[in-house]
mmCIF file of C-alpha atoms in Angstrom:
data_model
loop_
_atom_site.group_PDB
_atom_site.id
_atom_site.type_symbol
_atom_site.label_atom_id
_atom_site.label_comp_id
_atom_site.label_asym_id
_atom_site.label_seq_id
_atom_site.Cartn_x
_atom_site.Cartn_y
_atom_site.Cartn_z
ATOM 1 C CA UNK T 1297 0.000 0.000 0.000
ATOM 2 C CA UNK T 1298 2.504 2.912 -1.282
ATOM 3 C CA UNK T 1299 1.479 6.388 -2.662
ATOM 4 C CA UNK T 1300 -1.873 8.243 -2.168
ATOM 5 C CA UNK T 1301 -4.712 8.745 -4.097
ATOM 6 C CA UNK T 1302 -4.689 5.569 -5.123
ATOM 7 C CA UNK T 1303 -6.908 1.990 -5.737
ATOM 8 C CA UNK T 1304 -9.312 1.216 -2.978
ATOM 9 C CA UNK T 1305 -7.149 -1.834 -0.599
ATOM 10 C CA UNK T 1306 -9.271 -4.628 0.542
ATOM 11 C CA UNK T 1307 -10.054 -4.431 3.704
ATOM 12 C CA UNK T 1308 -12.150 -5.863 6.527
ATOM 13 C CA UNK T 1309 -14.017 -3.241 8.943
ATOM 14 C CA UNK T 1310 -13.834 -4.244 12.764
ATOM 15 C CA UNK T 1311 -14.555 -1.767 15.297
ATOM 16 C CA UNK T 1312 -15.787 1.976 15.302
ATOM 17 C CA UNK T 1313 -13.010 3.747 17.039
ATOM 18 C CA UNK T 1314 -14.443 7.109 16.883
ATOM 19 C CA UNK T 1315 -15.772 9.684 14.898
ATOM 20 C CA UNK T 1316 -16.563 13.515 14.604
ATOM 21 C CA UNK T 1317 -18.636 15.917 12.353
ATOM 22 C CA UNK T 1318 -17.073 14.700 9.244
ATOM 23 C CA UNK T 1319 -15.115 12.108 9.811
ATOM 24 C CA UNK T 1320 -15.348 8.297 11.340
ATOM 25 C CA UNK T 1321 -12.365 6.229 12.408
ATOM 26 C CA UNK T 1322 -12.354 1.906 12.058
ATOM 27 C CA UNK T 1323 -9.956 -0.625 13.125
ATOM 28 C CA UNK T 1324 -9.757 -2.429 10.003
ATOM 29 C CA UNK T 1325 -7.996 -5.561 8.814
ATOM 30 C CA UNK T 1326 -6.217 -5.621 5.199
ATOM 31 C CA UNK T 1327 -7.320 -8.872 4.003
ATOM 32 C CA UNK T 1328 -4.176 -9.661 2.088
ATOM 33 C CA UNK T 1329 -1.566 -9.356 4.463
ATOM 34 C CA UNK T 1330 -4.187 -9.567 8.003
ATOM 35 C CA UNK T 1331 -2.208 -6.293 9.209
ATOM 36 C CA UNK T 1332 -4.344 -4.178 11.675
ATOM 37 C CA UNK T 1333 -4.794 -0.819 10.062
ATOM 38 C CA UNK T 1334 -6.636 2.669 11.318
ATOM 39 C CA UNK T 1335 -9.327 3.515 8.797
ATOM 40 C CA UNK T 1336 -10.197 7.155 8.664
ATOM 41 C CA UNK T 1337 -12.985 7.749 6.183
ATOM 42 C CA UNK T 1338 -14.472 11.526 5.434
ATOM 43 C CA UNK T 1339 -17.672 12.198 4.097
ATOM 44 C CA UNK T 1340 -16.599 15.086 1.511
ATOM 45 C CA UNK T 1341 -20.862 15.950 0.967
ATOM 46 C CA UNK T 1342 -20.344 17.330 4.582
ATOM 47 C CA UNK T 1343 -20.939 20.853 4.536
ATOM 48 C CA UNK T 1344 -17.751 20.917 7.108
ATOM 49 C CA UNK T 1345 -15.511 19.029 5.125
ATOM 50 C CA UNK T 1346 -12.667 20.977 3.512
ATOM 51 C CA UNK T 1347 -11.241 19.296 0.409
ATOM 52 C CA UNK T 1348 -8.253 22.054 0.309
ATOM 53 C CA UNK T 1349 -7.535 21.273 3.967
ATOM 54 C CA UNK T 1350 -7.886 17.400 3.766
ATOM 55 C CA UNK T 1351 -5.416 17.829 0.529
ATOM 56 C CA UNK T 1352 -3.176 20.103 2.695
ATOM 57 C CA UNK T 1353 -2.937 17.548 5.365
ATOM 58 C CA UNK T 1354 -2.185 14.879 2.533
ATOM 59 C CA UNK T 1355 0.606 16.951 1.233
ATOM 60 C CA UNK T 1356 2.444 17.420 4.744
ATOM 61 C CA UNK T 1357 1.830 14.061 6.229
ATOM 62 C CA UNK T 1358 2.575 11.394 3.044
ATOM 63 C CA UNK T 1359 6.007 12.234 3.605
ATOM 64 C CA UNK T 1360 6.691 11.597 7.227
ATOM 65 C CA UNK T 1361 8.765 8.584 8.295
ATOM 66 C CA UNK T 1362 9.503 8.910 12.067
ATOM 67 C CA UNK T 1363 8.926 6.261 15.438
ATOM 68 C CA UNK T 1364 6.948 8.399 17.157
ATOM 69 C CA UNK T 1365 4.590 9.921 14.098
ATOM 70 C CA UNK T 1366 1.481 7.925 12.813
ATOM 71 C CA UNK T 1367 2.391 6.674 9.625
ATOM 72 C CA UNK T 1368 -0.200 7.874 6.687
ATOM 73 C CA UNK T 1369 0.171 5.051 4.617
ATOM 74 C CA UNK T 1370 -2.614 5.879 1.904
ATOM 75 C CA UNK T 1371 -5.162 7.729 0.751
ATOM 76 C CA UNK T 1372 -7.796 6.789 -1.842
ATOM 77 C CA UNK T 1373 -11.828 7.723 -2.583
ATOM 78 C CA UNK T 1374 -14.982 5.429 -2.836
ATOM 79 C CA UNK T 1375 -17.729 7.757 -4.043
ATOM 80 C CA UNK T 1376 -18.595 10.520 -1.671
ATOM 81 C CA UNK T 1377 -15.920 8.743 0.718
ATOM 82 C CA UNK T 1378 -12.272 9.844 1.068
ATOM 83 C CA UNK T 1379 -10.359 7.706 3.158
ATOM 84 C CA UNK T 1380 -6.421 7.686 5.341
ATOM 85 C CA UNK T 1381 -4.984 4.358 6.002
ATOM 86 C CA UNK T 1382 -2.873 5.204 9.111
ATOM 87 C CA UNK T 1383 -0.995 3.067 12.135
ATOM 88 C CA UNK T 1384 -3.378 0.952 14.643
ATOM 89 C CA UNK T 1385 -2.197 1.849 17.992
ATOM 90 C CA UNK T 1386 -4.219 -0.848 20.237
ATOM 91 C CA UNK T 1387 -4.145 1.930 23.311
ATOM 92 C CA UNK T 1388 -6.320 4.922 21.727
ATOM 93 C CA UNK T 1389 -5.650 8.607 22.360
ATOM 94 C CA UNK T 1390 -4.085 9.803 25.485
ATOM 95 C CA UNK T 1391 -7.042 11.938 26.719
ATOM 96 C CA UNK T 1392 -9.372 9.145 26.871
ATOM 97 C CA UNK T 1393 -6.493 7.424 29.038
ATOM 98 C CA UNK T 1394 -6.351 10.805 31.416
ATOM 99 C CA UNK T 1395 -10.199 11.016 31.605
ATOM 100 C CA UNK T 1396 -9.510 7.271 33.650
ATOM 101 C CA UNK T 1397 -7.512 8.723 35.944
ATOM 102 C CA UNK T 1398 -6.493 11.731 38.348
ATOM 103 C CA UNK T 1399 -2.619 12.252 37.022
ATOM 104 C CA UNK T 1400 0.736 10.889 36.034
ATOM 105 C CA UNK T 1401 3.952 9.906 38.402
ATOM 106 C CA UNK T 1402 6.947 12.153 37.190
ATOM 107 C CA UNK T 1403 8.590 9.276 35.446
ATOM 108 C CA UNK T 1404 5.774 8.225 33.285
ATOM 109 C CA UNK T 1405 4.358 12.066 32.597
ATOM 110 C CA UNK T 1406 8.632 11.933 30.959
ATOM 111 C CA UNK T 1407 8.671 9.047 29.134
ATOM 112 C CA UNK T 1408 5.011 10.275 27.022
ATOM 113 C CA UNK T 1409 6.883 14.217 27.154
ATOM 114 C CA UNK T 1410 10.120 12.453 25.579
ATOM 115 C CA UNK T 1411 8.541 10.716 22.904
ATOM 116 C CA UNK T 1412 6.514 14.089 21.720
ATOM 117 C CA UNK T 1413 9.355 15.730 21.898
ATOM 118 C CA UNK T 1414 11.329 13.601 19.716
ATOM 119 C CA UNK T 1415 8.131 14.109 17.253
ATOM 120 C CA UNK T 1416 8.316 17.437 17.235
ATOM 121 C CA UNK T 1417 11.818 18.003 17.043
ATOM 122 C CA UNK T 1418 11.619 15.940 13.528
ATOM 123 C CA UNK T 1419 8.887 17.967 12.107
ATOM 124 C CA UNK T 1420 10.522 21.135 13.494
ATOM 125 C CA UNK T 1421 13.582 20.071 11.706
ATOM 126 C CA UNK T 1422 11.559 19.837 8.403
ATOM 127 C CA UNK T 1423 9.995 23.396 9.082
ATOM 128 C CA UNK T 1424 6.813 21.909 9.511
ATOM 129 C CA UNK T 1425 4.234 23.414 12.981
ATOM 130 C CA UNK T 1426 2.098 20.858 13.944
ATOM 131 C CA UNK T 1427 -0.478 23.479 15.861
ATOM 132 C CA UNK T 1428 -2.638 20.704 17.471
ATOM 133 C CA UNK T 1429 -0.305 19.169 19.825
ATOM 134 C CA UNK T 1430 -3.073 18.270 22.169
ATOM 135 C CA UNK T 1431 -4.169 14.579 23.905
ATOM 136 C CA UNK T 1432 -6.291 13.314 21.403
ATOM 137 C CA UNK T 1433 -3.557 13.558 18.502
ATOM 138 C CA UNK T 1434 -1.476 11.604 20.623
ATOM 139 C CA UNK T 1435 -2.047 7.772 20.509
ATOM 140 C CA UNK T 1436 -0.848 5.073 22.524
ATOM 141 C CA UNK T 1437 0.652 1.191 21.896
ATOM 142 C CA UNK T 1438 -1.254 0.515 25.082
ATOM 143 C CA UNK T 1439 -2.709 1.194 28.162
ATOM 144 C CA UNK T 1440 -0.504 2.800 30.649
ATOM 145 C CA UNK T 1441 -2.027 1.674 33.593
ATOM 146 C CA UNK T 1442 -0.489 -1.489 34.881
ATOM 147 C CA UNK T 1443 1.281 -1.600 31.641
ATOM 148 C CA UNK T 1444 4.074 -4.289 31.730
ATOM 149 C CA UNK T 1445 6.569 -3.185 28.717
ATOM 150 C CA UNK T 1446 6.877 0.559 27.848
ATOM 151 C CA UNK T 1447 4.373 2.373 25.611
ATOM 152 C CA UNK T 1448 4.604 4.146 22.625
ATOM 153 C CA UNK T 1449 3.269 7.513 21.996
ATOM 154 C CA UNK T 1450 2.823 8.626 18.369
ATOM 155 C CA UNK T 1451 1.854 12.397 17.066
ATOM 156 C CA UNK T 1452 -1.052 11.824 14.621
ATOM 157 C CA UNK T 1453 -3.583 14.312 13.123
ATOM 158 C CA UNK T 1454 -1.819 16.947 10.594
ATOM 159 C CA UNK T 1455 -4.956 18.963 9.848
ATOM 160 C CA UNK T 1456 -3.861 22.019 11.230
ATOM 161 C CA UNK T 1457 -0.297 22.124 10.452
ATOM 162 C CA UNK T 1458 1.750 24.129 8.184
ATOM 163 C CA UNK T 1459 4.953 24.357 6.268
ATOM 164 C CA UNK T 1460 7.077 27.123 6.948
ATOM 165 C CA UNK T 1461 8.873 29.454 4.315
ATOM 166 C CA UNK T 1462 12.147 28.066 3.163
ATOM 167 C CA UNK T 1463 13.417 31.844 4.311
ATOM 168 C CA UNK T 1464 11.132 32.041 6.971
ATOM 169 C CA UNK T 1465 10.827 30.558 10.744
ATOM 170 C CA UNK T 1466 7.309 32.279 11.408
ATOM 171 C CA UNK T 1467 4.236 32.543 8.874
ATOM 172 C CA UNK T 1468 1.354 34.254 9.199
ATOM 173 C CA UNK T 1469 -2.668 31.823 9.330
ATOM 174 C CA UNK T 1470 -5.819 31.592 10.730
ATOM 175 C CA UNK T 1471 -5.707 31.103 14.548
ATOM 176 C CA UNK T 1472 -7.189 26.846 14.905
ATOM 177 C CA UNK T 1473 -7.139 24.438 17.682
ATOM 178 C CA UNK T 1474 -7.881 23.572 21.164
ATOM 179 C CA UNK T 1475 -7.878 27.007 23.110
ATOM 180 C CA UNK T 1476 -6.816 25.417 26.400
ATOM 181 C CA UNK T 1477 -3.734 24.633 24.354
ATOM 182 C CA UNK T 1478 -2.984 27.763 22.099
ATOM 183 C CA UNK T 1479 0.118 30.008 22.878
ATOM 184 C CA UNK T 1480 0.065 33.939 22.890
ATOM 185 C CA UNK T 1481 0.625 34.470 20.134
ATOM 186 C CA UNK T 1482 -1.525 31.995 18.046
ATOM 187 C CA UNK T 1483 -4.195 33.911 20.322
ATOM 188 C CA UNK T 1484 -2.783 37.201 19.497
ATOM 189 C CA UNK T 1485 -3.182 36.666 15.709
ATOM 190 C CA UNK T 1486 0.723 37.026 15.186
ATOM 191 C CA UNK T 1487 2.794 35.012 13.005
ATOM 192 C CA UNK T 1488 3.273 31.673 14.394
ATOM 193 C CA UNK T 1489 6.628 29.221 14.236
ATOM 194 C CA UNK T 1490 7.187 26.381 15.758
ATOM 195 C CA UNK T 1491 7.012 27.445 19.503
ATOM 196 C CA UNK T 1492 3.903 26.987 19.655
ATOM 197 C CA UNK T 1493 4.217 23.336 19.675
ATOM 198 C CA UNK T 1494 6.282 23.957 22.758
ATOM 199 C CA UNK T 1495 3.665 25.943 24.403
ATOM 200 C CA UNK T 1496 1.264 23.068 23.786
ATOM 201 C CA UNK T 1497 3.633 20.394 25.576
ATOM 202 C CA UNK T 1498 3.544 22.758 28.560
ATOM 203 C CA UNK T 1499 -0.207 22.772 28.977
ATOM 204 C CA UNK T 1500 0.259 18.449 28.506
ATOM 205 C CA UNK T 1501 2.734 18.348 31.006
ATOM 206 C CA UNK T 1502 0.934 20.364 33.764
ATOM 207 C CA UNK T 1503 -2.365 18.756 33.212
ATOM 208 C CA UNK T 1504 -0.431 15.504 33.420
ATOM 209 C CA UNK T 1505 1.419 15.976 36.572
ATOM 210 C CA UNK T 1506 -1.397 17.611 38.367
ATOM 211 C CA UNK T 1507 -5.161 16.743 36.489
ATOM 212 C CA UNK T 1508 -5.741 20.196 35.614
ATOM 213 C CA UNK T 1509 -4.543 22.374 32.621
ATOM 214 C CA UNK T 1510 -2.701 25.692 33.946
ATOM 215 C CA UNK T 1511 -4.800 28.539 32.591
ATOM 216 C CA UNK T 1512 -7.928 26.435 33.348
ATOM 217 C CA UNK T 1513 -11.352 29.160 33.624
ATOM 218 C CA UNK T 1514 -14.726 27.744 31.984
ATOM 219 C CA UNK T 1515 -14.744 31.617 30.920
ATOM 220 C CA UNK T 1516 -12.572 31.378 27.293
ATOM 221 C CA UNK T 1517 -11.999 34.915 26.774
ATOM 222 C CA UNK T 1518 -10.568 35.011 30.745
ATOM 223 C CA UNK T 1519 -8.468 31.708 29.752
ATOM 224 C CA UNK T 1520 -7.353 32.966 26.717
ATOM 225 C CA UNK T 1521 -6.097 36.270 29.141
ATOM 226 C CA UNK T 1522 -3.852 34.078 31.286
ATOM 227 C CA UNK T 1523 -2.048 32.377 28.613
ATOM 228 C CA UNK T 1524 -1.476 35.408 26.558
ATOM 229 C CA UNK T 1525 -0.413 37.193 29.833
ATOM 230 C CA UNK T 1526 1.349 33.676 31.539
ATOM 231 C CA UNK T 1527 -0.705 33.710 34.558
ATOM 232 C CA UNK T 1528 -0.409 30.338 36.549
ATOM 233 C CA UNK T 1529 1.101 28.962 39.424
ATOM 234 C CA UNK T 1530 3.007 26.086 40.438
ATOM 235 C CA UNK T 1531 2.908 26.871 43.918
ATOM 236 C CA UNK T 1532 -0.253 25.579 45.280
ATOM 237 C CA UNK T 1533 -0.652 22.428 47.769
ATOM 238 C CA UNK T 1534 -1.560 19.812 44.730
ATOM 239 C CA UNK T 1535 1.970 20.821 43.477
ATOM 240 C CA UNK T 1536 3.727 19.599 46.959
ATOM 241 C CA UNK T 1537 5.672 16.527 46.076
ATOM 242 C CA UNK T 1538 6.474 17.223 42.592
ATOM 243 C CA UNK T 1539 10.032 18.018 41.481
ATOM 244 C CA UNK T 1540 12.069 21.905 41.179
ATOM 245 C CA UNK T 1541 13.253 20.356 37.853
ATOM 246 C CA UNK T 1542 9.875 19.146 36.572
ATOM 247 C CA UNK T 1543 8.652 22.862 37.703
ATOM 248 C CA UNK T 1544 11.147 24.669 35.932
ATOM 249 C CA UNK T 1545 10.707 22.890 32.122
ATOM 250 C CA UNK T 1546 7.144 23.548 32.296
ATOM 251 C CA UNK T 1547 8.285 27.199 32.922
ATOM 252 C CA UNK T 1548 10.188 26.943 29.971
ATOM 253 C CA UNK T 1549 7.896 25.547 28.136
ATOM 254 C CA UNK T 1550 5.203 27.993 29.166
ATOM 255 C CA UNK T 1551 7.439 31.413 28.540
ATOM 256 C CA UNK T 1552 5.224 33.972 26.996
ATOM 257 C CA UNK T 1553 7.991 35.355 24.955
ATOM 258 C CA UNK T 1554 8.080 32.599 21.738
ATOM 259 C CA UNK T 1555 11.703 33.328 20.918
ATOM 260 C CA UNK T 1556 12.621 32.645 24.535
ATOM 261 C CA UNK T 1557 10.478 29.486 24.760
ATOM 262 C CA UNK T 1558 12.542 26.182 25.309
ATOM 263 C CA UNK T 1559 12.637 24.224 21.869
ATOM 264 C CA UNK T 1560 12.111 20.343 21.643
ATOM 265 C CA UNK T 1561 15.361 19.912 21.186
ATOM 266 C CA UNK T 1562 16.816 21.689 23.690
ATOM 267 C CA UNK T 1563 13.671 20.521 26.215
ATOM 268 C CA UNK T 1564 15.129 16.640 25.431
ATOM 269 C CA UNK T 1565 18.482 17.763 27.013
ATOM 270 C CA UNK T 1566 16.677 19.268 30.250
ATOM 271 C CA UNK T 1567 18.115 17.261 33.521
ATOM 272 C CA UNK T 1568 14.176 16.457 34.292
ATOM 273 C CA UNK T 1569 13.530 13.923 31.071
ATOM 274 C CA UNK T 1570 17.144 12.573 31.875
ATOM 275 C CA UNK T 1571 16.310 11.955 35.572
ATOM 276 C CA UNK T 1572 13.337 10.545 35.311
ATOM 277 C CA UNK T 1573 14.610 8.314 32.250
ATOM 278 C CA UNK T 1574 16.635 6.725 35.173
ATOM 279 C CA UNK T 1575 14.319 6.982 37.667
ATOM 280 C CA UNK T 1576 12.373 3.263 39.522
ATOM 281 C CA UNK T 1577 8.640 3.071 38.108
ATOM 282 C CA UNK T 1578 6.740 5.282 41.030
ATOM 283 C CA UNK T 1579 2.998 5.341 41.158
ATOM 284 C CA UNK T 1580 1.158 8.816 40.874
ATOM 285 C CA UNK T 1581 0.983 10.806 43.852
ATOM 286 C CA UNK T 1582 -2.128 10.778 46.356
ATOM 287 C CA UNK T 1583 -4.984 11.985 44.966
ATOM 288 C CA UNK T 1584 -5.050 15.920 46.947
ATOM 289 C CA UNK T 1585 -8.260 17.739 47.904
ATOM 290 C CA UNK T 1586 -8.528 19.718 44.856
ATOM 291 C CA UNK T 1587 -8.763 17.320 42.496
ATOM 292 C CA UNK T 1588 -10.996 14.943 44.005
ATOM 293 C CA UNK T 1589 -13.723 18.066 44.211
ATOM 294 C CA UNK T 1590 -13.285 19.435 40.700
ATOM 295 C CA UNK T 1591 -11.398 17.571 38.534
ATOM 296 C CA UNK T 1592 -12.860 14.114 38.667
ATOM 297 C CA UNK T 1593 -16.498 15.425 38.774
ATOM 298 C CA UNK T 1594 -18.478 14.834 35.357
ATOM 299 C CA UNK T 1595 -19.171 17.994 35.002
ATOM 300 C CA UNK T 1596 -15.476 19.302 34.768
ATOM 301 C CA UNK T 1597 -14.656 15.923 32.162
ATOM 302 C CA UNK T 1598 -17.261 17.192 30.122
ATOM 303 C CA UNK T 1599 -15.758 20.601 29.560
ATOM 304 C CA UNK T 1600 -12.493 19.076 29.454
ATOM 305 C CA UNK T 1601 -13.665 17.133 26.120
ATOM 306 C CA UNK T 1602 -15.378 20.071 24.949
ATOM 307 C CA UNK T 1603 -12.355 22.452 25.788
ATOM 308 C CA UNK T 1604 -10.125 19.724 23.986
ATOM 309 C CA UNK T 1605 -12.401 20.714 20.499
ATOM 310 C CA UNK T 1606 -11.187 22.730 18.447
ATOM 311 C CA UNK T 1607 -13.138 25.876 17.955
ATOM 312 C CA UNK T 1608 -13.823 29.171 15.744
ATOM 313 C CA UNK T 1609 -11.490 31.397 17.102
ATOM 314 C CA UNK T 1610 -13.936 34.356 16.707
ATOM 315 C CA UNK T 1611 -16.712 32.536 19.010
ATOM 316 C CA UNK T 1612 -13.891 32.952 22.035
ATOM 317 C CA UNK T 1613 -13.461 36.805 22.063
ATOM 318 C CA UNK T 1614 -10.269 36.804 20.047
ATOM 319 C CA UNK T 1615 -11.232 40.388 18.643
ATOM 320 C CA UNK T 1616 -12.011 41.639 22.074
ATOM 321 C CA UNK T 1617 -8.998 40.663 23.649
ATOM 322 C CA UNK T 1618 -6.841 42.213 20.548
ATOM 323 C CA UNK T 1619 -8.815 45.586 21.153
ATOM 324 C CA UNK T 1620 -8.434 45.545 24.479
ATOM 325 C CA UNK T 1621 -4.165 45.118 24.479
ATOM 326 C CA UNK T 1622 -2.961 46.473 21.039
ATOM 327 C CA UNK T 1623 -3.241 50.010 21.394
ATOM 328 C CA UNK T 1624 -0.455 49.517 24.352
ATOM 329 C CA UNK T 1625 1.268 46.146 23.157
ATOM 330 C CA UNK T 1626 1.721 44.607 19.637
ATOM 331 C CA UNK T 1627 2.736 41.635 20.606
ATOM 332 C CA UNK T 1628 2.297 38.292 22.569
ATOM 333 C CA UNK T 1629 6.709 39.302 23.605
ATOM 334 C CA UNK T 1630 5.664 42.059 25.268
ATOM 335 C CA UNK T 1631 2.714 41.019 27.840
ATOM 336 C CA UNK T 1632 4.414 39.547 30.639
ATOM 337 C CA UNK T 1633 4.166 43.131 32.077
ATOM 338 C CA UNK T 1634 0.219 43.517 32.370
ATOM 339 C CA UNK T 1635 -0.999 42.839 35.152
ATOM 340 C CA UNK T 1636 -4.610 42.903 36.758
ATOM 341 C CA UNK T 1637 -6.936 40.698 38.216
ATOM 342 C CA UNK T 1638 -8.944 37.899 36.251
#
């Protein structure tokens, strides 16, 4: 099954895996060789579906040959059907794995970081953004509860990512994705680069050490005002127990200023993913007061799931929040000096 585009494989549908507006995923079976394969089949009659973007997303991702990347393997169209034959990864996405659970021991938050990073880092080096670094992209070999051999994280899901300029590191595009996960300056409107992947690992690696995202508010436009102004602490009681040196990459990750933000590959040398690459398996830390009233409620999942969509950029206040900063500051570099109460 080489190239795109091309005649339909035969192929035995198994299992629903999950779906969206536009878009269904199966565990399928190629018949030929028996190989477990992902099925991703888009219904191009739906008035959501984006031919332009679909072909974008075939353009960038046909290419990519990494460990830690889903492998797009094919492409082809049955009538109104367009379909990606991609990796089976038997464990599903990472948020469905964190919705099971309150948080991540140090050592197992840095083996998933590790892996993404290593991900990025090859895309980066190919000048390509991903822009949806967020759970759900990320799928698993397995279950990481109780799991007996390591598991694999891979980085699938290119819808939203770009190629930058040969003579360029930033480029100017719509603002899309999960807002719990964009950086300033996606939020801003200004030209993005690849930082903003960085930003996104941030938000992962908070939420997984602790069960809640950093700039959490179920208000968006407040939300979107912390990130763009950096506003979160690491200081409260459900962050006793966890490491100066996990602290301080998630600071790095999380730095307003893009050009100052830690890149992957310099965030793969941090003392933190080396330590805890050495570290003794350690379970996840007592569940602390916080979390068992808010995080673990219903409630709070189901605005996780929904904050985890991504979402017209307009419908969150964007344009308000650019009125309300540009006359004084013109850039996402240049906010860590507001201040003021959410």
């Amino acid at each position: 099954m080489k190239g795109h585009e091309e005649d339909e494989p035969d192929f035995c549908i198994q299992d629903l895996l999950g779906e969206g507006s536009f878009a269904k995923v199966y565990k399928c079976i190629e018949r030929k060789t028996q190989a477990p394969f992902a099925l991703k089949e888009f219904d191009t009659k739906n008035e959501e579906y984006d031919e332009g973007t679909v072909q974008t997303e075939i353009k960038i991702w046909k290419d990519l040959q990494h460990e830690r990347i889903v492998r797009l393997y094919a492409s082809f169209r049955t009538g109104k059907y367009l379909y990606f034959v991609m990796d089976f990864l038997a464990g599903g996405n990472l948020l469905e794995d964190m919705l099971g659970r309150q948080k991540y021991s140090e050592k197992e938050a840095a083996s998933l970081l590790r892996q993404i990073l290593e991900a990025l880092q090859y895309l980066h080096s190919r000048k390509i953004v991903h822009r949806d670094v967020k759970p759900d992209n990320i799928l698993l070999s397995g279950k990481l509860t109780g799991a007996k051999r390591p598991v694999i994280a891979k980085i699938g899901d290119f819808g939203f990512a770009v190629k930058l300029p040969r003579d360029r590191d930033v480029i100017c595009c719509q603002p899309k994705g999960a807002p719990m996960y964009l950086a300033p300056e996606t939020i801003l409107e200004d030209p993005i680069g690849c930082p903003v992947d960085s930003w996104s690992c941030g938000v992962l690696l908070h939420t997984l050490i602790v069960g809640y995202p950093p700039f959490w508010n179920e208000d968006n436009e407040k939300m979107l005002l912390a990130a763009v102004r950096g506003q979160f602490s690491l200081t409260s009681p459900c962050w006793n127990g966890v490491s100066q040196l996990c602290k301080n990459l998630i600071k790095n990750l999380l730095t307003v200023n893009s050009s100052q933000r830690i890149t992957p590959m310099n965030a793969l040398k941090h003392p933190w993913i080396f330590k805890m690459a050495l570290a003794s398996p350690v379970p996840p830390r007592k569940e602390n007061k916080f979390l068992s009233q808010q995080s673990l409620t219903t409630g709070l999942k189901s605005t996780l799931l929904k904050m985890h969509s991504s979402l017209n950029m307009q419908s969150l206040g964007v344009s308000r929040l650019k009125g309300r900063f540009f006359p004084l500051h013109h850039s996402a570099q240049n906010l860590t000096a507001l201040s003021g109460s959410l």
